[in-house]
mmCIF file of C-alpha atoms in Angstrom:
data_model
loop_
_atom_site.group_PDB
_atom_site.id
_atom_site.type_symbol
_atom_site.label_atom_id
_atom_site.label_comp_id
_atom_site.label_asym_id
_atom_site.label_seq_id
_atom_site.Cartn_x
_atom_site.Cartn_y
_atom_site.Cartn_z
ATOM 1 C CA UNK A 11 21.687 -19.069 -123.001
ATOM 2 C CA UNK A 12 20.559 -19.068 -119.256
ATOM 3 C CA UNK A 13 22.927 -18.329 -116.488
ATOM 4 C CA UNK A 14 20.790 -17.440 -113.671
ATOM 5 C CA UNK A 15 20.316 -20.900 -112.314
ATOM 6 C CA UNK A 16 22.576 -20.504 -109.243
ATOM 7 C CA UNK A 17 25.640 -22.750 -110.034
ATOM 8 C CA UNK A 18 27.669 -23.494 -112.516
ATOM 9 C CA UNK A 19 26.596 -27.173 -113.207
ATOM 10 C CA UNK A 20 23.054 -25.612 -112.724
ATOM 11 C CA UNK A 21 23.534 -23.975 -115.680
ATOM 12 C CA UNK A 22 24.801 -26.757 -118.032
ATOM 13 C CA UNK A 23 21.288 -28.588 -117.230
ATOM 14 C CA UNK A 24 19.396 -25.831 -118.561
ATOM 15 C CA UNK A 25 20.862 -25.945 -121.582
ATOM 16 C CA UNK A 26 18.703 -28.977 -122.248
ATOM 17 C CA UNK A 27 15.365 -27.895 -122.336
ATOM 18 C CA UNK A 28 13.091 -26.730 -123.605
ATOM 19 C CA UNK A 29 15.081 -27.212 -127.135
ATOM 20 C CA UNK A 30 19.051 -28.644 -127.065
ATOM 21 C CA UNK A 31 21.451 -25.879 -126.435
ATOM 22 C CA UNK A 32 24.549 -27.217 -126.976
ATOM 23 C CA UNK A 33 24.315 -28.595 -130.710
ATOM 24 C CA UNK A 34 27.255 -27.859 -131.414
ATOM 25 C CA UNK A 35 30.900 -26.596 -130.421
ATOM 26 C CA UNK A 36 30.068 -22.924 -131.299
ATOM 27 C CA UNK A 37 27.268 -23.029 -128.901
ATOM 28 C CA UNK A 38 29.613 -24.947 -126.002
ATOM 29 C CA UNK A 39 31.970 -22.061 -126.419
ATOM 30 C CA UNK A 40 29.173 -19.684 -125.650
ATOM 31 C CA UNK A 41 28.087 -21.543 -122.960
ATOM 32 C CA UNK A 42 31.867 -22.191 -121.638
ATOM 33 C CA UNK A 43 32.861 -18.122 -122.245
ATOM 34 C CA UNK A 44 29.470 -16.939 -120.653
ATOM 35 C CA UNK A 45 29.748 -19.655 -117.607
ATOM 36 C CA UNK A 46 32.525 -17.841 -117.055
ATOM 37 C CA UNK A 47 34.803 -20.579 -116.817
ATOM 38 C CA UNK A 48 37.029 -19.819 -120.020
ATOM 39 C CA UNK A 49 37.435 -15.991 -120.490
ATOM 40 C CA UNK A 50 36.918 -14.160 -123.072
ATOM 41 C CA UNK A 51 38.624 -14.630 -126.454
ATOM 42 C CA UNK A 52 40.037 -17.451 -125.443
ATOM 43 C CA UNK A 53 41.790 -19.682 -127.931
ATOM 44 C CA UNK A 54 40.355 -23.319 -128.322
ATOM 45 C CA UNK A 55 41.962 -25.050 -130.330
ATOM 46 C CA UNK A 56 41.508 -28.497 -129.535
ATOM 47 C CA UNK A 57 37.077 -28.306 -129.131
ATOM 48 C CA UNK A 58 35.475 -30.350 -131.628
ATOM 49 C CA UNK A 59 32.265 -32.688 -131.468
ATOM 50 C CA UNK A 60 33.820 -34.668 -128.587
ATOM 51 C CA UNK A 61 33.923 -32.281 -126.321
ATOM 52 C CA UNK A 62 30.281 -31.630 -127.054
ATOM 53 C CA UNK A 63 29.534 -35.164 -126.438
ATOM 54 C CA UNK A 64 31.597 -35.048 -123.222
ATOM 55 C CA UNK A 65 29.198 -32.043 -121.565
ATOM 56 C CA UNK A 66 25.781 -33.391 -122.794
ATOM 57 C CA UNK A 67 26.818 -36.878 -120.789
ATOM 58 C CA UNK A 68 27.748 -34.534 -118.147
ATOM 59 C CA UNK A 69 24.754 -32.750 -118.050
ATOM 60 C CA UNK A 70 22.629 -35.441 -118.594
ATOM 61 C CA UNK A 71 24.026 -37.297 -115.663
ATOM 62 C CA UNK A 72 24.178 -33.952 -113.457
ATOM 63 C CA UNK A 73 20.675 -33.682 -114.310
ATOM 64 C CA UNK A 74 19.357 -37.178 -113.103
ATOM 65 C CA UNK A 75 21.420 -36.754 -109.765
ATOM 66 C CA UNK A 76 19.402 -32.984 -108.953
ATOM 67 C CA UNK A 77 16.385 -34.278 -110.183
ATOM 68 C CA UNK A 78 16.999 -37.391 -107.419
ATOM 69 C CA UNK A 79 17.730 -34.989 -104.783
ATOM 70 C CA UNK A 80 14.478 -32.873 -105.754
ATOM 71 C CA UNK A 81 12.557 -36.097 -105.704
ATOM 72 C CA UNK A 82 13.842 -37.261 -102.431
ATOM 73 C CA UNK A 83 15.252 -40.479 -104.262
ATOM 74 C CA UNK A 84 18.393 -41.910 -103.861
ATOM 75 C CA UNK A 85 20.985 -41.355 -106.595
ATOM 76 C CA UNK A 86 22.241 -43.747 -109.048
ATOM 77 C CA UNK A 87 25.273 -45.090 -107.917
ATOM 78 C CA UNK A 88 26.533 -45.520 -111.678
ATOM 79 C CA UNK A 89 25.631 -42.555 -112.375
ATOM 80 C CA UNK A 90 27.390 -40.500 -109.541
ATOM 81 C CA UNK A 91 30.364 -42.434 -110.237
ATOM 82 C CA UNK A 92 30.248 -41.079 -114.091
ATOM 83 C CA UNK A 93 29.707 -37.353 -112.076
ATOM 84 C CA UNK A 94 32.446 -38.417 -109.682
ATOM 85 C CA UNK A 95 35.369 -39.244 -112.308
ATOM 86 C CA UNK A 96 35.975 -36.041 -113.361
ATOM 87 C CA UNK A 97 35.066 -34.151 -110.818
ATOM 88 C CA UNK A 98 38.858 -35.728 -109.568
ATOM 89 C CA UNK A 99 40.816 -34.032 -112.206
ATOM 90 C CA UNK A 100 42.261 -31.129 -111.772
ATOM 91 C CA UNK A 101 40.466 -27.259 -112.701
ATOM 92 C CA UNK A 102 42.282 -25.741 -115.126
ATOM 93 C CA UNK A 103 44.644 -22.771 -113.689
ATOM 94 C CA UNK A 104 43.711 -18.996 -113.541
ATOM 95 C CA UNK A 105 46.735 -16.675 -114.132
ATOM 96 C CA UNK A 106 46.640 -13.024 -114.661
ATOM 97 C CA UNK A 107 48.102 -11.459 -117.668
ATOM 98 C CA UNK A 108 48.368 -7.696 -119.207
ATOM 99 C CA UNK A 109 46.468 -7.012 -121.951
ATOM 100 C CA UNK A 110 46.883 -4.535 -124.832
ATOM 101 C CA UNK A 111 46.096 -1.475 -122.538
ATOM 102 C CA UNK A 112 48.625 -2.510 -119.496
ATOM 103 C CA UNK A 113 45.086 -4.123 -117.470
ATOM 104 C CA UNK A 114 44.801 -7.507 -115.629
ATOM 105 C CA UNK A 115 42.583 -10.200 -117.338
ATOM 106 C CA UNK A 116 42.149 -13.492 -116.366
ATOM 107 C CA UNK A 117 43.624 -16.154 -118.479
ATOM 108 C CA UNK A 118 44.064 -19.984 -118.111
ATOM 109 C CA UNK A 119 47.258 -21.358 -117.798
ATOM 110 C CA UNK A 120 48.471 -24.276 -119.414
ATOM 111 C CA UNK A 121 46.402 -24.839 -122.072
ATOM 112 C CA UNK A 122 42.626 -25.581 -122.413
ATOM 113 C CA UNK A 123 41.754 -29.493 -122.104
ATOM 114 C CA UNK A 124 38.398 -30.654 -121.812
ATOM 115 C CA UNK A 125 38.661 -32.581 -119.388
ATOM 116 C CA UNK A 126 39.810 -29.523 -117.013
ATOM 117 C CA UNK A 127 36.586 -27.944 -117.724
ATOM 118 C CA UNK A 128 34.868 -30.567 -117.317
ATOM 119 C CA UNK A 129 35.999 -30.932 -113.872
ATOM 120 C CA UNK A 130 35.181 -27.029 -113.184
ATOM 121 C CA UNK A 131 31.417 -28.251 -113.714
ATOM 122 C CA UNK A 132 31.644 -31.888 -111.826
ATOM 123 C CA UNK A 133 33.368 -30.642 -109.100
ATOM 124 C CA UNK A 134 30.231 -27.951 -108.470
ATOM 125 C CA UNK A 135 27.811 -30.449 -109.061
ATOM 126 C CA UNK A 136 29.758 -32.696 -106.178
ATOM 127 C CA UNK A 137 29.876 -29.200 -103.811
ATOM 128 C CA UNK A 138 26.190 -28.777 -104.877
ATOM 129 C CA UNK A 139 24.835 -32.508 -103.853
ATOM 130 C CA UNK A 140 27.267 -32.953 -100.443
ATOM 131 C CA UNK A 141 26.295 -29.613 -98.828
ATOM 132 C CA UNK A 142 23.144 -29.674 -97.056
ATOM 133 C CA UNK A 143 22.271 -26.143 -96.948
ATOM 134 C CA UNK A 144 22.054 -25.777 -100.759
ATOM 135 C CA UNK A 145 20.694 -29.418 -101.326
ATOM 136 C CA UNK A 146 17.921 -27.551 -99.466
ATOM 137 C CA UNK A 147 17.246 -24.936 -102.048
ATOM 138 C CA UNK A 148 17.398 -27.172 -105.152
ATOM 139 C CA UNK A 149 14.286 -26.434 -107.123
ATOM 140 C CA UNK A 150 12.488 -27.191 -109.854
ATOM 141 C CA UNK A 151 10.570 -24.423 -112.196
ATOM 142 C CA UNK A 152 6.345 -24.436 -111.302
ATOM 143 C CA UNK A 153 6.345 -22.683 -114.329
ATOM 144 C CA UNK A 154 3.846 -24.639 -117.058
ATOM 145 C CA UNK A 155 5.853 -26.481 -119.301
ATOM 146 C CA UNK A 156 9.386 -25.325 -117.580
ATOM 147 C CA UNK A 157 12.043 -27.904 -116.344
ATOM 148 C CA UNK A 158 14.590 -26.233 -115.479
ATOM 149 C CA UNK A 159 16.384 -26.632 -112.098
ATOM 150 C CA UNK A 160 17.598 -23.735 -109.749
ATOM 151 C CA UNK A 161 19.048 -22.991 -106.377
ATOM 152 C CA UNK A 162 16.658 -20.954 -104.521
ATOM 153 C CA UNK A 163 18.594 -18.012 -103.302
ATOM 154 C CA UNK A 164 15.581 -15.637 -102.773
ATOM 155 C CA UNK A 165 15.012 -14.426 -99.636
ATOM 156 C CA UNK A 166 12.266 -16.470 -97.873
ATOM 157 C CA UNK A 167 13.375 -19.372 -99.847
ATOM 158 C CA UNK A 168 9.920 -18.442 -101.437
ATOM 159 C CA UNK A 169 11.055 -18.649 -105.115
ATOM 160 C CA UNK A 170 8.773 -20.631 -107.803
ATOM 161 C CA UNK A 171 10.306 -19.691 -110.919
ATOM 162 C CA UNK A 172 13.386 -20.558 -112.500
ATOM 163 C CA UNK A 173 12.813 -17.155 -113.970
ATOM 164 C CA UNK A 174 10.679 -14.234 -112.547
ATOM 165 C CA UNK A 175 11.102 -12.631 -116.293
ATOM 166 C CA UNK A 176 9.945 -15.915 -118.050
ATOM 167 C CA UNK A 177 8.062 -18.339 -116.632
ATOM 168 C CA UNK A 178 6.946 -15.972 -113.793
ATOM 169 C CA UNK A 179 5.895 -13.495 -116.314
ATOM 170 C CA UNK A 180 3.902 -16.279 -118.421
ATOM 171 C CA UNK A 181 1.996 -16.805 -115.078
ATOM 172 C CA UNK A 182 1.024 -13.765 -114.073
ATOM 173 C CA UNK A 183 -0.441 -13.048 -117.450
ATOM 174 C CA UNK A 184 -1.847 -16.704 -117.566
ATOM 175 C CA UNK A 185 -3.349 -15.697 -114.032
ATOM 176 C CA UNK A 186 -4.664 -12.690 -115.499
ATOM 177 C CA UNK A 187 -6.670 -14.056 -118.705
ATOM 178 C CA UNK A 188 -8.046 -17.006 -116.237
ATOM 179 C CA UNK A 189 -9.739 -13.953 -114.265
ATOM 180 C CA UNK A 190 -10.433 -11.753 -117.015
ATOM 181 C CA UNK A 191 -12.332 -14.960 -118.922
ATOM 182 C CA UNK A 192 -14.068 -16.129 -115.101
ATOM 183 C CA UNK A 193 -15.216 -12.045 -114.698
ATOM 184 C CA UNK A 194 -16.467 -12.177 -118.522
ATOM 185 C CA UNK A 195 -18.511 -15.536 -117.279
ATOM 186 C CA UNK A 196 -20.217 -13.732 -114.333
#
């Protein structure tokens, strides 16, 4: 899983492409522990297949509002009301707990519901789309074949790849054969 994308709900979408990543609900509690926003070894109980359902439409509908904003389009009112709803719930609640060895860890409090979580990754979508300054660094990958979306952090705001390691890699060494085959020409 990706989780260099800039935000949280930036990092949901890519788990859509290029192949599903969220089949199923061992692969939304990887993407929930390593999003960060359920620690660790955290009991849950209650996921099942409707939870999975529950962050694909989320993603899917955080997806078509970035992609708007990208495009310069206005977004779907429908659609930003679906991205809206839970972004209105409540988080769930961070406490800090011993563990074994006497240390702090974070744990949530109350319980793990999905709709809490889901409104972890609505409400960053929402602070995402109604802040100007990082509308303006929403991206989308130049890398051949990539769709993946990104905040663009860099400095210079100069950034073309979702990933320097990936798709900036693939296009250097694309680069490289193009000039290697146009010098083998000459």
């Amino acid at each position: 899983m990706w989780f260099d994308a800039g935000r949280i709900c930036l990092d949901l979408v890519a788990t859509s492409a290029p192949r599903e990543g969220i089949r199923d609900t061992d692969e939304l509690r990887l993407w929930l522990t390593g999003a960060g926003l359920v620690p660790d070894r955290t009991p849950l109980a209650r996921l099942g297949p409707d939870w999975v359902e529950a962050f694909r439409a989320l993603r899917d509908d955080v997806e078509t509002l970035v992609r708007a904003e990208i495009a310069g389009r206005d977004a779907d009112e429908e659609t930003l009301a679906r991205v809206n709803a839970p972004a209105a719930a409540p988080p769930p609640g961070l406490c800090a707990v011993r563990d074994q060895q006497g240390h702090l860890v974070r744990e949530l409090c109350g319980g793990v519901e999905c709709a809490g979580l889901l409104a972890a990754v609505a409400r960053d979508a929402v602070e995402l789309l109604t802040d100007p300054g990082d509308r303006a660094l929403l991206r989308a990958c130049e890398g051949d074949g990539c769709a993946r979306v990104y905040l663009d952090t860099s400095r210079g705001h100069r950034r073309r790849w979702c990933s320097s390691e990936l798709c900036g890699n693939r296009e250097r060494v694309a680069r490289h054969r193009r000039r290697l085959l146009a010098a083998g020409r000459a």
